[in-house]
Tab-separated table of C-alpha atoms in Angstrom:
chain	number	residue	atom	x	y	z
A	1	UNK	CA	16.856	-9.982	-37.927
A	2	UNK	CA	15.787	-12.331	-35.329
A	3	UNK	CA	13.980	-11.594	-31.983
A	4	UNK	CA	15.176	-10.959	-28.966
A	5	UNK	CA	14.459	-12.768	-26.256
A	6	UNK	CA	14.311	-12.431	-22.344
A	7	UNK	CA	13.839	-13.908	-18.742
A	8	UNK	CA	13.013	-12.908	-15.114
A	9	UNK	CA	15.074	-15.104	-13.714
A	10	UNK	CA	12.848	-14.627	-10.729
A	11	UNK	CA	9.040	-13.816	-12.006
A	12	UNK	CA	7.950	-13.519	-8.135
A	13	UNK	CA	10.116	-10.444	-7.963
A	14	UNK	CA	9.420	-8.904	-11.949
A	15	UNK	CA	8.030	-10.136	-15.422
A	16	UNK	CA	8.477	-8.998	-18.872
A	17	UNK	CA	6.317	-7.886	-21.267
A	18	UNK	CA	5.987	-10.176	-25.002
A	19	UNK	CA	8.291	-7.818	-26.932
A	20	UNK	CA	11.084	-7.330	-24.255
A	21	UNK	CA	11.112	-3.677	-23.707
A	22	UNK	CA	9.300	-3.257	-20.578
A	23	UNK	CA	9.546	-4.640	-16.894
A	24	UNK	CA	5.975	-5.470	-15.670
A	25	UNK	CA	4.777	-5.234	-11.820
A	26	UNK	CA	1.439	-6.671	-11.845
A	27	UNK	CA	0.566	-6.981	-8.580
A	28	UNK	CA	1.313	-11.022	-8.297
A	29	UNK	CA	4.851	-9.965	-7.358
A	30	UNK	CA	6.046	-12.107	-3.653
A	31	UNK	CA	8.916	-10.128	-3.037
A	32	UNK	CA	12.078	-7.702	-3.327
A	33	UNK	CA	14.980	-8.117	-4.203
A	34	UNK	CA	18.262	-6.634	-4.575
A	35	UNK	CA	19.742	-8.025	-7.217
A	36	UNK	CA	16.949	-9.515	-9.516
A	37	UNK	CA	18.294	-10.467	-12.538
A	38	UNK	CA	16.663	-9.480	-16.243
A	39	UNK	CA	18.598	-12.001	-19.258
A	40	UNK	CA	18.547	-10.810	-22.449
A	41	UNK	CA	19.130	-12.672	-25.462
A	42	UNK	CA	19.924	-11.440	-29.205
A	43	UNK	CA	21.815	-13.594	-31.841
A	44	UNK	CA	24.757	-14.324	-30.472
A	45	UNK	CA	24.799	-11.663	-27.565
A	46	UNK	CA	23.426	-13.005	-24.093
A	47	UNK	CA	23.847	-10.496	-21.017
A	48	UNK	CA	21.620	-9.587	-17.779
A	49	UNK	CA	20.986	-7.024	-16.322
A	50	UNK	CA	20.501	-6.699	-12.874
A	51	UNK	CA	18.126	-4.796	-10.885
A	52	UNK	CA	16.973	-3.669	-6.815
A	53	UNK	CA	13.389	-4.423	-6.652
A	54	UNK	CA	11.220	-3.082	-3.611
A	55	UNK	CA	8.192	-4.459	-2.653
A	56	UNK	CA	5.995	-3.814	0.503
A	57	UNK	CA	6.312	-5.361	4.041
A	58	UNK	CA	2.754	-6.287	5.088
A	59	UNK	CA	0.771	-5.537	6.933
A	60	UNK	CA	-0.018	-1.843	6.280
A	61	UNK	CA	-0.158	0.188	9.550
A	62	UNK	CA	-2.936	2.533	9.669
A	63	UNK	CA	-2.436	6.036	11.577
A	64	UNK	CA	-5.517	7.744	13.853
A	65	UNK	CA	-6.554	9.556	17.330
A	66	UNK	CA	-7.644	6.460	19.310
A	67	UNK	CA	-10.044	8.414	21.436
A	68	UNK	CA	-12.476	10.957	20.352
A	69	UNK	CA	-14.250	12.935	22.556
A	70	UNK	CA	-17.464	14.451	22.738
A	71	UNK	CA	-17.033	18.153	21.718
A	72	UNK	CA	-18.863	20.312	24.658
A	73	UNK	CA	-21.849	22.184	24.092
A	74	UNK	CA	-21.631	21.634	20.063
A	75	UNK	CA	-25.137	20.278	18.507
A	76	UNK	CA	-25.510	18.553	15.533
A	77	UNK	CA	-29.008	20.086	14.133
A	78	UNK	CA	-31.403	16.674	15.302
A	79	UNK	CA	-29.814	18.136	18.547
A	80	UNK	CA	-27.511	15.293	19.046
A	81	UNK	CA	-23.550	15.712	20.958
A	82	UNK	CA	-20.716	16.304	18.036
A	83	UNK	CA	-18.175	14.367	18.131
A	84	UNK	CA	-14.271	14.955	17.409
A	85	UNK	CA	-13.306	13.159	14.131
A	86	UNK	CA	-9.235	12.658	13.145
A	87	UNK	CA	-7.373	12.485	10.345
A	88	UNK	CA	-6.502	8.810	9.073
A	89	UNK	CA	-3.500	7.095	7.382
A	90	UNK	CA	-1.985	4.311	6.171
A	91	UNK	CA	1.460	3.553	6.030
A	92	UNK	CA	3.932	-0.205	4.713
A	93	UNK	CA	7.373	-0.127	5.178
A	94	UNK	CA	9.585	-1.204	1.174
A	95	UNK	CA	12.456	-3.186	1.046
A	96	UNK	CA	13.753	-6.243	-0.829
A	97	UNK	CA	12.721	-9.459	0.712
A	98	UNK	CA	14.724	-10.714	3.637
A	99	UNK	CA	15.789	-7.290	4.117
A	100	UNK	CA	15.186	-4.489	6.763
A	101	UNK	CA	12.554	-1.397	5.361
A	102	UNK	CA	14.393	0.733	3.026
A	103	UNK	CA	11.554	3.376	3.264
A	104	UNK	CA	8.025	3.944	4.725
A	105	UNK	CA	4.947	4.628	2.346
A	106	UNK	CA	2.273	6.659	2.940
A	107	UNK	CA	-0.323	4.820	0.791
A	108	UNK	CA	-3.711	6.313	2.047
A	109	UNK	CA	-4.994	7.717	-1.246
A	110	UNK	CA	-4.617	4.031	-2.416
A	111	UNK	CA	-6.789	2.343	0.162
A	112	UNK	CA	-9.017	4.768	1.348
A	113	UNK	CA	-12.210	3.331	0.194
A	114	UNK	CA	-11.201	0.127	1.675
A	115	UNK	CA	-11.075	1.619	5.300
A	116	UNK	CA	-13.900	0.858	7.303
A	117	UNK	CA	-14.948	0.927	10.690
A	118	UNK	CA	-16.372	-2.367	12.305
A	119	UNK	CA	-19.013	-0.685	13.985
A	120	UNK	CA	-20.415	2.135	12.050
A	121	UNK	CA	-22.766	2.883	15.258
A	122	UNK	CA	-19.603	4.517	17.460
A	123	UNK	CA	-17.550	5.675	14.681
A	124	UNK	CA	-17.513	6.415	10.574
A	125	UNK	CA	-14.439	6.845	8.042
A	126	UNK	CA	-15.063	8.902	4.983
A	127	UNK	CA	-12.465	10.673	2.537
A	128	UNK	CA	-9.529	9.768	4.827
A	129	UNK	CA	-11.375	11.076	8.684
A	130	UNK	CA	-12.639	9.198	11.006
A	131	UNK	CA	-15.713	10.734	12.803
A	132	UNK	CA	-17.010	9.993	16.421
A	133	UNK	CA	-20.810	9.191	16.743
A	134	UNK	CA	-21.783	7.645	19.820
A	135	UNK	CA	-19.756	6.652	23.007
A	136	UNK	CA	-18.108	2.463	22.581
A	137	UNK	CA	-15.394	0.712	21.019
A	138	UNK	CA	-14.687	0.104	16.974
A	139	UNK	CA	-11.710	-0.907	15.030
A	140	UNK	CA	-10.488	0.632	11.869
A	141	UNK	CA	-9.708	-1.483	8.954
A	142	UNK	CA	-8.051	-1.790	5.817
């Protein structure tokens, strides 16, 4: 018998779950790191174990045309000037805190429906493309 029992040594970086058999990433995590450390303890045995962690470098960097024209002689049916619309995407660099990007992310499918465009008049995002609807300026954001 008896239970074993564990740590994070650092819970910014990873938790455990109540029974010890799984590493948790909730979403409260702070950081990376590349050499968080997991102790274990079990009657008389006490050992770590000792793990590189990733974790995004904010912000997230989001990918478009910045200037979409007015597609010549194409008519929407009210008669009204198409026009162009772009693919969109957003990208965050991983690494372990402190530490230069180990690799970059492409984590559009994750935040599309937060993408928005700050002035709905000139320009619209749906499904991951940006489409052009009057002449002026907007920003895209996540």
């Amino acid at each position: 018998g008896g239970d074993v029992r564990c740590t994070s040594e650092d819970p910014t970086v990873a938790q455990l779950n109540a029974a010890c058999d799984g590493i948790l990433f909730d979403g409260s995590e702070t950081g990376g790191s590349s050499n968080a450390s997991i102790r274990y303890r079990w009657r008389d045995v006490d050992t770590r174990i000792f793990l590189h962690v990733l974790a995004p470098h904010l912000p997230l960097t989001l990918h478009t045309e910045s200037l979409l024209r007015q597609v010549d002689n194409v008519y929407h049916s009210q008669c009204s000037q198409q026009y162009q619309h772009s693919p969109v995407s957003v990208t965050v660099p991983f690494g372990t805190s402190g530490a230069e990007s180990v690799f970059l992310a492409d984590v559009s499918s994750l935040v599309a429906e937060y993408i928005v465009s700050s002035n709905a008049q000139v320009a619209t995002v749906d499904a991951l493309v940006v489409t052009g609807k009057t002449p002026g300026l907007t920003l895209l954001e996540v």
